[in-house]
Amino acid sequence: MTATVPASTSAPSPGPASAVLAALPPLLRPLTTLYLDLHRHPEPSGGERRTAGRFADWLESAGYATTRGIGGHGVAGVLRRGEGPTVVLRAELDALPVRETTGLAYASEGPVSHACGHDLHLAAAAGAASVLAGAAPEAWRGTLVVVGQPAEETLEGARAMLADGLYERVGRPDTVLAQHGAPLPAGMVAHGYGPMTAGSVTFKVVVHGRGGHAGAPHLTVDPVVTAAHVVTRLQTVVAREAAPSEQVAVSVGSFRAGERANVVPDRAELGITVRAAAGVERIVRAECAASGCPREPEIVRECESPVTHPDPVTTGAVRDAHVAHFGAERVAMWPPSLATEDFGLFGDAGRAVHGAEGVRLAYWMLGVVGPAAWAAAPGEGAAAKLAALPANHAPDFAPDVRTALPAGVGALTAAALACLAPRR
């Protein structure tokens, strides 16, 4: 199942957001400058000090009462316009430990890059914040909150911001909105009417062996062999323990053991991410027991994320706003994904953290592929092109800023106006 991508590229029909977005063209140059700067200077999860500062500075210059340092480097800007709903726009601050290979003039030169498009999310949120702040008084009423969240890639930032009193500081929201870049044609958005991203658990596993000389393996208990069996056996969770109709994935993203080829190490470390599956602890303990490991394995749950399940009524309202703004041919359907997010914690999934229920979520995908790249992608039809284009987290993932950024601002602005009460 893939997103339905239309062939038509006709101009969208004017929608309620059109008047507000008339203020966007003069902002595109400074927004692009912001994007290029963020892209060139990415920061890892938990270390987003400079990125947070740039975003906070923008919000303050747009007239938002801005608080910094929430749950780490989190930022929240608040703009109040009388009685009405409270709506949050959320974007992420952090980048990934991926070395960029795009060859772009503004590419990151270090071991960290915005390979998931968070720089685009931030620039789009900054643009939406500015155009909504400059909108005519009759355009909307209520409270608009724009959040820059740290540490999304490690699934820690949303929980940290909420635990640090985000909702006590800005007010409990009625609705939280977010978008995520995806390899769709820029100028498109895609919605789902069910779960959008999967829940997951990330484990750190240490397998203990008995080290020794590689020439005398019978005197050792080799943790590399044991860990290798764990890696292989974990795949049976998907192949033999999950029903074929279920969406399940188990990934071993890191495997570290030893320093020398002629030394059997005494431990091996695995980093395991499980999407909506169980059985990891059972398999790890069983393989260690089968190998005669001298100590029980260490199994630590490093982080967890809930399923991102947008509110269907809010999703319908936002989708209608996107159809009005972009045109029906540019609004697609999006199937459930096994990617993970901590966005769900801003809603009911985070009630244990923020103590509130009934916060509605809306979440959609934003196209980032420029027209030339989409046309040049091999294959016939949307499914073939999506498979051929660089995906999120790939070292050559690169949004087409000229087309994706205006669309991102428009999508967030239209969604916010659909959720903020108009003035009477």
PDB file of C-alpha atoms in Angstrom, residues 24-306:
ATOM      1  CA  LEU A  24       4.593  34.766   2.735  1.00  0.00           C
ATOM      2  CA  PRO A  25       6.536  35.856  -0.406  1.00  0.00           C
ATOM      3  CA  PRO A  26       8.614  38.543   1.372  1.00  0.00           C
ATOM      4  CA  LEU A  27       9.463  35.984   4.066  1.00  0.00           C
ATOM      5  CA  LEU A  28      10.764  33.318   1.690  1.00  0.00           C
ATOM      6  CA  ARG A  29      14.265  34.754   1.395  1.00  0.00           C
ATOM      7  CA  PRO A  30      14.911  34.980   5.177  1.00  0.00           C
ATOM      8  CA  LEU A  31      13.197  31.621   5.697  1.00  0.00           C
ATOM      9  CA  THR A  32      15.430  30.026   3.075  1.00  0.00           C
ATOM     10  CA  THR A  33      18.459  31.598   4.740  1.00  0.00           C
ATOM     11  CA  LEU A  34      17.319  30.114   8.052  1.00  0.00           C
ATOM     12  CA  TYR A  35      16.857  26.697   6.438  1.00  0.00           C
ATOM     13  CA  LEU A  36      20.284  26.732   4.791  1.00  0.00           C
ATOM     14  CA  ASP A  37      21.926  27.752   8.054  1.00  0.00           C
ATOM     15  CA  LEU A  38      20.176  24.992   9.999  1.00  0.00           C
ATOM     16  CA  HIS A  39      21.068  22.448   7.333  1.00  0.00           C
ATOM     17  CA  ARG A  40      24.713  23.485   7.315  1.00  0.00           C
ATOM     18  CA  HIS A  41      25.010  23.400  11.131  1.00  0.00           C
ATOM     19  CA  PRO A  42      23.081  20.343  12.369  1.00  0.00           C
ATOM     20  CA  GLU A  43      23.264  19.296  16.004  1.00  0.00           C
ATOM     21  CA  PRO A  44      22.660  15.849  17.503  1.00  0.00           C
ATOM     22  CA  SER A  45      19.838  14.873  19.840  1.00  0.00           C
ATOM     23  CA  GLY A  46      20.285  16.578  23.192  1.00  0.00           C
ATOM     24  CA  GLY A  47      22.912  18.994  21.845  1.00  0.00           C
ATOM     25  CA  GLU A  48      20.690  21.387  19.882  1.00  0.00           C
ATOM     26  CA  ARG A  49      21.789  24.580  21.660  1.00  0.00           C
ATOM     27  CA  ARG A  50      22.551  26.642  18.541  1.00  0.00           C
ATOM     28  CA  THR A  51      19.533  25.347  16.603  1.00  0.00           C
ATOM     29  CA  ALA A  52      17.211  26.134  19.509  1.00  0.00           C
ATOM     30  CA  GLY A  53      18.687  29.607  19.783  1.00  0.00           C
ATOM     31  CA  ARG A  54      18.108  30.377  16.115  1.00  0.00           C
ATOM     32  CA  PHE A  55      14.515  29.155  16.311  1.00  0.00           C
ATOM     33  CA  ALA A  56      13.792  31.023  19.552  1.00  0.00           C
ATOM     34  CA  ASP A  57      15.263  34.220  18.118  1.00  0.00           C
ATOM     35  CA  TRP A  58      12.948  33.961  15.117  1.00  0.00           C
ATOM     36  CA  LEU A  59       9.863  33.457  17.294  1.00  0.00           C
ATOM     37  CA  GLU A  60      10.775  36.405  19.512  1.00  0.00           C
ATOM     38  CA  SER A  61      11.262  38.655  16.486  1.00  0.00           C
ATOM     39  CA  ALA A  62       7.787  37.587  15.274  1.00  0.00           C
ATOM     40  CA  GLY A  63       6.219  38.751  18.551  1.00  0.00           C
ATOM     41  CA  TYR A  64       5.937  35.492  20.495  1.00  0.00           C
ATOM     42  CA  ALA A  65       6.559  35.318  24.235  1.00  0.00           C
ATOM     43  CA  THR A  66       9.291  32.710  24.077  1.00  0.00           C
ATOM     44  CA  THR A  67      10.632  30.332  26.711  1.00  0.00           C
ATOM     45  CA  ARG A  68      13.895  28.465  26.188  1.00  0.00           C
ATOM     46  CA  GLY A  69      15.423  25.443  27.878  1.00  0.00           C
ATOM     47  CA  ILE A  70      12.278  23.340  28.364  1.00  0.00           C
ATOM     48  CA  GLY A  71      13.200  19.688  28.837  1.00  0.00           C
ATOM     49  CA  GLY A  72      16.704  20.321  27.558  1.00  0.00           C
ATOM     50  CA  HIS A  73      16.950  22.735  24.639  1.00  0.00           C
ATOM     51  CA  GLY A  74      13.189  22.846  23.998  1.00  0.00           C
ATOM     52  CA  VAL A  75      11.609  26.119  22.875  1.00  0.00           C
ATOM     53  CA  ALA A  76       8.016  27.346  23.100  1.00  0.00           C
ATOM     54  CA  GLY A  77       6.681  30.624  21.708  1.00  0.00           C
ATOM     55  CA  VAL A  78       3.206  31.813  22.719  1.00  0.00           C
ATOM     56  CA  LEU A  79       0.934  34.315  20.944  1.00  0.00           C
ATOM     57  CA  ARG A  80      -2.421  35.082  22.556  1.00  0.00           C
ATOM     58  CA  ARG A  81      -5.415  36.658  20.799  1.00  0.00           C
ATOM     59  CA  GLY A  82      -8.224  36.588  23.316  1.00  0.00           C
ATOM     60  CA  GLU A  83     -10.577  33.754  24.161  1.00  0.00           C
ATOM     61  CA  GLY A  84     -10.463  30.660  22.022  1.00  0.00           C
ATOM     62  CA  PRO A  85      -8.729  27.306  21.580  1.00  0.00           C
ATOM     63  CA  THR A  86      -5.052  26.673  22.220  1.00  0.00           C
ATOM     64  CA  VAL A  87      -3.256  25.177  19.223  1.00  0.00           C
ATOM     65  CA  VAL A  88       0.345  23.942  19.196  1.00  0.00           C
ATOM     66  CA  LEU A  89       2.551  23.690  16.100  1.00  0.00           C
ATOM     67  CA  ARG A  90       5.426  21.313  16.791  1.00  0.00           C
ATOM     68  CA  ALA A  91       8.721  20.921  14.909  1.00  0.00           C
ATOM     69  CA  GLU A  92      11.915  19.074  15.832  1.00  0.00           C
ATOM     70  CA  LEU A  93      15.358  20.528  16.527  1.00  0.00           C
ATOM     71  CA  ASP A  94      17.715  17.551  16.270  1.00  0.00           C
ATOM     72  CA  ALA A  95      19.677  15.905  13.466  1.00  0.00           C
ATOM     73  CA  LEU A  96      20.989  12.378  12.916  1.00  0.00           C
ATOM     74  CA  PRO A  97      24.455  10.779  13.254  1.00  0.00           C
ATOM     75  CA  VAL A  98      24.572  10.340   9.457  1.00  0.00           C
ATOM     76  CA  ARG A  99      27.341  11.768   7.267  1.00  0.00           C
ATOM     77  CA  GLU A 100      25.731  13.680   4.389  1.00  0.00           C
ATOM     78  CA  THR A 101      26.548  12.652   0.797  1.00  0.00           C
ATOM     79  CA  THR A 102      24.241  15.011  -1.132  1.00  0.00           C
ATOM     80  CA  GLY A 103      27.052  17.141  -2.532  1.00  0.00           C
ATOM     81  CA  LEU A 104      24.991  20.276  -1.924  1.00  0.00           C
ATOM     82  CA  ALA A 105      26.823  23.581  -1.546  1.00  0.00           C
ATOM     83  CA  TYR A 106      25.247  23.974   1.897  1.00  0.00           C
ATOM     84  CA  ALA A 107      25.765  20.368   3.022  1.00  0.00           C
ATOM     85  CA  SER A 108      26.806  19.496   6.542  1.00  0.00           C
ATOM     86  CA  GLU A 109      30.517  18.690   6.642  1.00  0.00           C
ATOM     87  CA  GLY A 110      30.585  16.697   9.880  1.00  0.00           C
ATOM     88  CA  PRO A 111      29.300  13.328  11.058  1.00  0.00           C
ATOM     89  CA  VAL A 112      25.807  14.752  11.762  1.00  0.00           C
ATOM     90  CA  SER A 113      23.199  15.791   9.193  1.00  0.00           C
ATOM     91  CA  HIS A 114      19.531  16.679   8.811  1.00  0.00           C
ATOM     92  CA  ALA A 115      18.828  13.430   6.988  1.00  0.00           C
ATOM     93  CA  CYS A 116      15.236  13.396   8.254  1.00  0.00           C
ATOM     94  CA  GLY A 117      14.198  16.920   7.274  1.00  0.00           C
ATOM     95  CA  HIS A 118      13.903  18.491  10.709  1.00  0.00           C
ATOM     96  CA  ASP A 119      15.535  21.650   9.358  1.00  0.00           C
ATOM     97  CA  LEU A 120      12.665  21.921   6.866  1.00  0.00           C
ATOM     98  CA  HIS A 121      10.110  21.349   9.639  1.00  0.00           C
ATOM     99  CA  LEU A 122      11.660  24.152  11.699  1.00  0.00           C
ATOM    100  CA  ALA A 123      11.819  26.621   8.814  1.00  0.00           C
ATOM    101  CA  ALA A 124       8.198  25.854   7.879  1.00  0.00           C
ATOM    102  CA  ALA A 125       7.087  26.327  11.504  1.00  0.00           C
ATOM    103  CA  ALA A 126       8.984  29.621  11.656  1.00  0.00           C
ATOM    104  CA  GLY A 127       7.231  30.786   8.490  1.00  0.00           C
ATOM    105  CA  ALA A 128       3.797  29.750   9.747  1.00  0.00           C
ATOM    106  CA  ALA A 129       4.487  31.510  13.049  1.00  0.00           C
ATOM    107  CA  SER A 130       5.288  34.744  11.205  1.00  0.00           C
ATOM    108  CA  VAL A 131       2.357  34.745   8.793  1.00  0.00           C
ATOM    109  CA  LEU A 132      -0.118  33.870  11.552  1.00  0.00           C
ATOM    110  CA  ALA A 133       1.302  36.582  13.806  1.00  0.00           C
ATOM    111  CA  GLY A 134       0.863  39.092  11.001  1.00  0.00           C
ATOM    112  CA  ALA A 135      -2.653  37.964  10.055  1.00  0.00           C
ATOM    113  CA  ALA A 136      -5.553  40.382  10.315  1.00  0.00           C
ATOM    114  CA  PRO A 137      -7.308  40.383  13.720  1.00  0.00           C
ATOM    115  CA  GLU A 138     -10.430  38.769  12.250  1.00  0.00           C
ATOM    116  CA  ALA A 139      -8.461  35.787  10.859  1.00  0.00           C
ATOM    117  CA  TRP A 140      -8.263  33.835  14.111  1.00  0.00           C
ATOM    118  CA  ARG A 141      -8.626  33.962  17.874  1.00  0.00           C
ATOM    119  CA  GLY A 142      -7.276  31.885  20.727  1.00  0.00           C
ATOM    120  CA  THR A 143      -3.710  30.990  21.654  1.00  0.00           C
ATOM    121  CA  LEU A 144      -1.059  29.821  19.206  1.00  0.00           C
ATOM    122  CA  VAL A 145       1.985  27.983  20.572  1.00  0.00           C
ATOM    123  CA  VAL A 146       4.983  27.114  18.381  1.00  0.00           C
ATOM    124  CA  VAL A 147       7.254  24.425  19.839  1.00  0.00           C
ATOM    125  CA  GLY A 148      10.788  23.415  18.895  1.00  0.00           C
ATOM    126  CA  GLN A 149      11.272  19.938  20.371  1.00  0.00           C
ATOM    127  CA  PRO A 150      14.705  18.465  21.126  1.00  0.00           C
ATOM    128  CA  ALA A 151      15.762  14.818  20.949  1.00  0.00           C
ATOM    129  CA  GLU A 152      13.015  13.432  18.739  1.00  0.00           C
ATOM    130  CA  GLU A 153      15.372  10.956  17.073  1.00  0.00           C
ATOM    131  CA  THR A 154      16.159   9.360  20.440  1.00  0.00           C
ATOM    132  CA  LEU A 155      12.460   9.450  21.419  1.00  0.00           C
ATOM    133  CA  GLU A 156      13.267  11.424  24.569  1.00  0.00           C
ATOM    134  CA  GLY A 157      12.420  15.046  23.800  1.00  0.00           C
ATOM    135  CA  ALA A 158       8.624  15.106  23.946  1.00  0.00           C
ATOM    136  CA  ARG A 159       8.592  13.275  27.268  1.00  0.00           C
ATOM    137  CA  ALA A 160      11.277  15.612  28.641  1.00  0.00           C
ATOM    138  CA  MET A 161       9.405  18.771  27.607  1.00  0.00           C
ATOM    139  CA  LEU A 162       6.134  17.520  29.079  1.00  0.00           C
ATOM    140  CA  ALA A 163       7.823  16.407  32.301  1.00  0.00           C
ATOM    141  CA  ASP A 164       9.390  19.862  32.547  1.00  0.00           C
ATOM    142  CA  GLY A 165       5.943  21.434  32.563  1.00  0.00           C
ATOM    143  CA  LEU A 166       5.395  22.430  28.941  1.00  0.00           C
ATOM    144  CA  TYR A 167       1.614  22.439  29.266  1.00  0.00           C
ATOM    145  CA  GLU A 168       1.742  24.219  32.616  1.00  0.00           C
ATOM    146  CA  ARG A 169       3.872  26.932  31.019  1.00  0.00           C
ATOM    147  CA  VAL A 170       1.876  27.499  27.809  1.00  0.00           C
ATOM    148  CA  GLY A 171      -1.565  26.178  28.751  1.00  0.00           C
ATOM    149  CA  ARG A 172      -3.078  22.777  28.041  1.00  0.00           C
ATOM    150  CA  PRO A 173      -3.703  22.681  24.289  1.00  0.00           C
ATOM    151  CA  ASP A 174      -6.842  21.622  22.534  1.00  0.00           C
ATOM    152  CA  THR A 175      -4.930  20.516  19.437  1.00  0.00           C
ATOM    153  CA  VAL A 176      -1.316  19.743  18.536  1.00  0.00           C
ATOM    154  CA  LEU A 177      -0.289  19.780  14.864  1.00  0.00           C
ATOM    155  CA  ALA A 178       2.825  18.409  13.158  1.00  0.00           C
ATOM    156  CA  GLN A 179       4.019  17.450   9.698  1.00  0.00           C
ATOM    157  CA  HIS A 180       6.881  15.309   8.441  1.00  0.00           C
ATOM    158  CA  GLY A 181       8.825  15.439   5.194  1.00  0.00           C
ATOM    159  CA  ALA A 182       8.485  12.401   2.930  1.00  0.00           C
ATOM    160  CA  PRO A 183       9.670  11.451  -0.588  1.00  0.00           C
ATOM    161  CA  LEU A 184       6.519  12.718  -2.289  1.00  0.00           C
ATOM    162  CA  PRO A 185       6.366  15.519  -4.868  1.00  0.00           C
ATOM    163  CA  ALA A 186       6.839  18.888  -3.192  1.00  0.00           C
ATOM    164  CA  GLY A 187       3.572  20.791  -3.044  1.00  0.00           C
ATOM    165  CA  MET A 188       1.696  17.694  -1.885  1.00  0.00           C
ATOM    166  CA  VAL A 189       0.529  16.529   1.523  1.00  0.00           C
ATOM    167  CA  ALA A 190      -0.729  13.101   2.574  1.00  0.00           C
ATOM    168  CA  HIS A 191      -3.042  12.100   5.419  1.00  0.00           C
ATOM    169  CA  GLY A 192      -3.956   8.816   7.071  1.00  0.00           C
ATOM    170  CA  TYR A 193      -7.154   7.885   8.890  1.00  0.00           C
ATOM    171  CA  GLY A 194      -5.604   5.551  11.427  1.00  0.00           C
ATOM    172  CA  PRO A 195      -2.176   5.013  12.966  1.00  0.00           C
ATOM    173  CA  MET A 196       0.496   7.024  11.129  1.00  0.00           C
ATOM    174  CA  THR A 197       3.652   5.751  12.836  1.00  0.00           C
ATOM    175  CA  ALA A 198       4.366   2.691  14.940  1.00  0.00           C
ATOM    176  CA  GLY A 199       5.091   2.294  18.612  1.00  0.00           C
ATOM    177  CA  SER A 200       8.568   1.055  19.435  1.00  0.00           C
ATOM    178  CA  VAL A 201      10.955   0.034  22.191  1.00  0.00           C
ATOM    179  CA  THR A 202      14.721   0.478  21.949  1.00  0.00           C
ATOM    180  CA  PHE A 203      16.862  -1.986  23.898  1.00  0.00           C
ATOM    181  CA  LYS A 204      20.522  -1.972  24.806  1.00  0.00           C
ATOM    182  CA  VAL A 205      21.658  -5.562  25.257  1.00  0.00           C
ATOM    183  CA  VAL A 206      25.018  -6.679  26.649  1.00  0.00           C
ATOM    184  CA  VAL A 207      25.947 -10.335  26.137  1.00  0.00           C
ATOM    185  CA  HIS A 208      28.654 -11.524  28.542  1.00  0.00           C
ATOM    186  CA  GLY A 209      31.154 -14.164  27.489  1.00  0.00           C
ATOM    187  CA  ARG A 210      34.567 -15.428  28.591  1.00  0.00           C
ATOM    188  CA  GLY A 211      37.405 -13.848  26.654  1.00  0.00           C
ATOM    189  CA  GLY A 212      40.577 -15.549  25.536  1.00  0.00           C
ATOM    190  CA  HIS A 213      42.876 -16.366  22.646  1.00  0.00           C
ATOM    191  CA  ALA A 214      41.355 -16.846  19.204  1.00  0.00           C
ATOM    192  CA  GLY A 215      43.558 -19.935  18.790  1.00  0.00           C
ATOM    193  CA  ALA A 216      41.987 -21.574  21.827  1.00  0.00           C
ATOM    194  CA  PRO A 217      38.255 -20.950  21.379  1.00  0.00           C
ATOM    195  CA  HIS A 218      37.405 -24.036  23.441  1.00  0.00           C
ATOM    196  CA  LEU A 219      38.623 -22.182  26.510  1.00  0.00           C
ATOM    197  CA  THR A 220      36.309 -19.239  25.878  1.00  0.00           C
ATOM    198  CA  VAL A 221      32.621 -18.461  25.676  1.00  0.00           C
ATOM    199  CA  ASP A 222      32.440 -16.324  22.558  1.00  0.00           C
ATOM    200  CA  PRO A 223      29.867 -13.519  22.979  1.00  0.00           C
ATOM    201  CA  VAL A 224      30.144 -12.620  19.298  1.00  0.00           C
ATOM    202  CA  VAL A 225      28.740 -15.993  18.269  1.00  0.00           C
ATOM    203  CA  THR A 226      26.010 -15.738  20.895  1.00  0.00           C
ATOM    204  CA  ALA A 227      25.099 -12.213  19.833  1.00  0.00           C
ATOM    205  CA  ALA A 228      25.061 -13.290  16.186  1.00  0.00           C
ATOM    206  CA  HIS A 229      22.579 -16.033  17.059  1.00  0.00           C
ATOM    207  CA  VAL A 230      20.469 -13.426  18.868  1.00  0.00           C
ATOM    208  CA  VAL A 231      20.439 -11.251  15.742  1.00  0.00           C
ATOM    209  CA  THR A 232      19.357 -14.148  13.567  1.00  0.00           C
ATOM    210  CA  ARG A 233      16.803 -15.520  16.009  1.00  0.00           C
ATOM    211  CA  LEU A 234      15.191 -12.102  16.530  1.00  0.00           C
ATOM    212  CA  GLN A 235      14.045 -12.155  12.914  1.00  0.00           C
ATOM    213  CA  THR A 236      11.770 -15.085  13.744  1.00  0.00           C
ATOM    214  CA  VAL A 237       9.673 -12.664  15.814  1.00  0.00           C
ATOM    215  CA  VAL A 238       8.528 -11.237  12.486  1.00  0.00           C
ATOM    216  CA  ALA A 239       8.654 -14.421  10.431  1.00  0.00           C
ATOM    217  CA  ARG A 240       7.121 -16.876  12.893  1.00  0.00           C
ATOM    218  CA  GLU A 241       5.519 -15.042  15.840  1.00  0.00           C
ATOM    219  CA  ALA A 242       3.590 -12.258  14.107  1.00  0.00           C
ATOM    220  CA  ALA A 243       0.565 -12.852  11.925  1.00  0.00           C
ATOM    221  CA  PRO A 244       1.221 -12.113   8.222  1.00  0.00           C
ATOM    222  CA  SER A 245      -1.364  -9.326   8.378  1.00  0.00           C
ATOM    223  CA  GLU A 246       0.475  -7.495  11.184  1.00  0.00           C
ATOM    224  CA  GLN A 247       2.996  -4.738  10.565  1.00  0.00           C
ATOM    225  CA  VAL A 248       6.021  -5.723  12.647  1.00  0.00           C
ATOM    226  CA  ALA A 249       9.734  -4.990  12.368  1.00  0.00           C
ATOM    227  CA  VAL A 250      12.761  -5.870  14.483  1.00  0.00           C
ATOM    228  CA  SER A 251      16.013  -4.077  13.674  1.00  0.00           C
ATOM    229  CA  VAL A 252      19.476  -4.498  15.148  1.00  0.00           C
ATOM    230  CA  GLY A 253      20.990  -1.097  14.456  1.00  0.00           C
ATOM    231  CA  SER A 254      24.310  -1.578  16.231  1.00  0.00           C
ATOM    232  CA  PHE A 255      26.603  -4.520  17.016  1.00  0.00           C
ATOM    233  CA  ARG A 256      29.864  -3.863  18.857  1.00  0.00           C
ATOM    234  CA  ALA A 257      32.365  -6.404  20.102  1.00  0.00           C
ATOM    235  CA  GLY A 258      36.117  -6.705  20.415  1.00  0.00           C
ATOM    236  CA  GLU A 259      39.124  -4.785  19.160  1.00  0.00           C
ATOM    237  CA  ARG A 260      41.480  -7.394  17.667  1.00  0.00           C
ATOM    238  CA  ALA A 261      40.984 -10.287  15.254  1.00  0.00           C
ATOM    239  CA  ASN A 262      43.024 -12.686  17.405  1.00  0.00           C
ATOM    240  CA  VAL A 263      41.231 -11.991  20.692  1.00  0.00           C
ATOM    241  CA  VAL A 264      37.868 -13.403  21.708  1.00  0.00           C
ATOM    242  CA  PRO A 265      36.202 -10.518  23.604  1.00  0.00           C
ATOM    243  CA  ASP A 266      34.365 -10.903  26.874  1.00  0.00           C
ATOM    244  CA  ARG A 267      31.261  -8.939  25.866  1.00  0.00           C
ATOM    245  CA  ALA A 268      29.171  -7.867  22.879  1.00  0.00           C
ATOM    246  CA  GLU A 269      26.678  -4.998  22.717  1.00  0.00           C
ATOM    247  CA  LEU A 270      23.541  -4.846  20.581  1.00  0.00           C
ATOM    248  CA  GLY A 271      21.217  -1.923  19.908  1.00  0.00           C
ATOM    249  CA  ILE A 272      17.759  -3.281  19.066  1.00  0.00           C
ATOM    250  CA  THR A 273      14.619  -1.458  18.006  1.00  0.00           C
ATOM    251  CA  VAL A 274      11.340  -3.348  18.117  1.00  0.00           C
ATOM    252  CA  ARG A 275       8.236  -1.998  16.415  1.00  0.00           C
ATOM    253  CA  ALA A 276       5.036  -3.370  17.917  1.00  0.00           C
ATOM    254  CA  ALA A 277       6.566  -6.746  18.763  1.00  0.00           C
ATOM    255  CA  ALA A 278       7.500  -8.753  21.844  1.00  0.00           C
ATOM    256  CA  GLY A 279       9.892 -11.579  22.561  1.00  0.00           C
ATOM    257  CA  VAL A 280      13.250  -9.772  22.588  1.00  0.00           C
ATOM    258  CA  GLU A 281      14.075 -10.490  26.228  1.00  0.00           C
ATOM    259  CA  ARG A 282      13.030 -14.130  25.941  1.00  0.00           C
ATOM    260  CA  ILE A 283      15.223 -14.720  22.875  1.00  0.00           C
ATOM    261  CA  VAL A 284      18.263 -12.929  24.318  1.00  0.00           C
ATOM    262  CA  ARG A 285      18.117 -14.884  27.587  1.00  0.00           C
ATOM    263  CA  ALA A 286      17.536 -18.187  25.803  1.00  0.00           C
ATOM    264  CA  GLU A 287      20.496 -17.750  23.436  1.00  0.00           C
ATOM    265  CA  CYS A 288      22.772 -16.771  26.317  1.00  0.00           C
ATOM    266  CA  ALA A 289      21.669 -19.828  28.251  1.00  0.00           C
ATOM    267  CA  ALA A 290      22.228 -22.056  25.210  1.00  0.00           C
ATOM    268  CA  SER A 291      25.783 -20.694  24.854  1.00  0.00           C
ATOM    269  CA  GLY A 292      26.628 -21.187  28.528  1.00  0.00           C
ATOM    270  CA  CYS A 293      27.374 -17.521  29.116  1.00  0.00           C
ATOM    271  CA  PRO A 294      28.923 -16.977  32.562  1.00  0.00           C
ATOM    272  CA  ARG A 295      26.534 -14.131  33.431  1.00  0.00           C
ATOM    273  CA  GLU A 296      22.967 -13.200  32.655  1.00  0.00           C
ATOM    274  CA  PRO A 297      22.688 -10.653  29.825  1.00  0.00           C
ATOM    275  CA  GLU A 298      22.019  -7.007  30.577  1.00  0.00           C
ATOM    276  CA  ILE A 299      18.803  -5.863  28.889  1.00  0.00           C
ATOM    277  CA  VAL A 300      17.953  -2.192  29.291  1.00  0.00           C
ATOM    278  CA  ARG A 301      14.933  -0.449  27.792  1.00  0.00           C
ATOM    279  CA  GLU A 302      16.516   2.826  26.717  1.00  0.00           C
ATOM    280  CA  CYS A 303      13.433   4.526  25.305  1.00  0.00           C
ATOM    281  CA  GLU A 304       9.881   3.880  24.118  1.00  0.00           C
ATOM    282  CA  SER A 305       7.482   5.638  21.799  1.00  0.00           C
ATOM    283  CA  PRO A 306       3.721   5.287  21.411  1.00  0.00           C
TER     284      PRO A 306
END
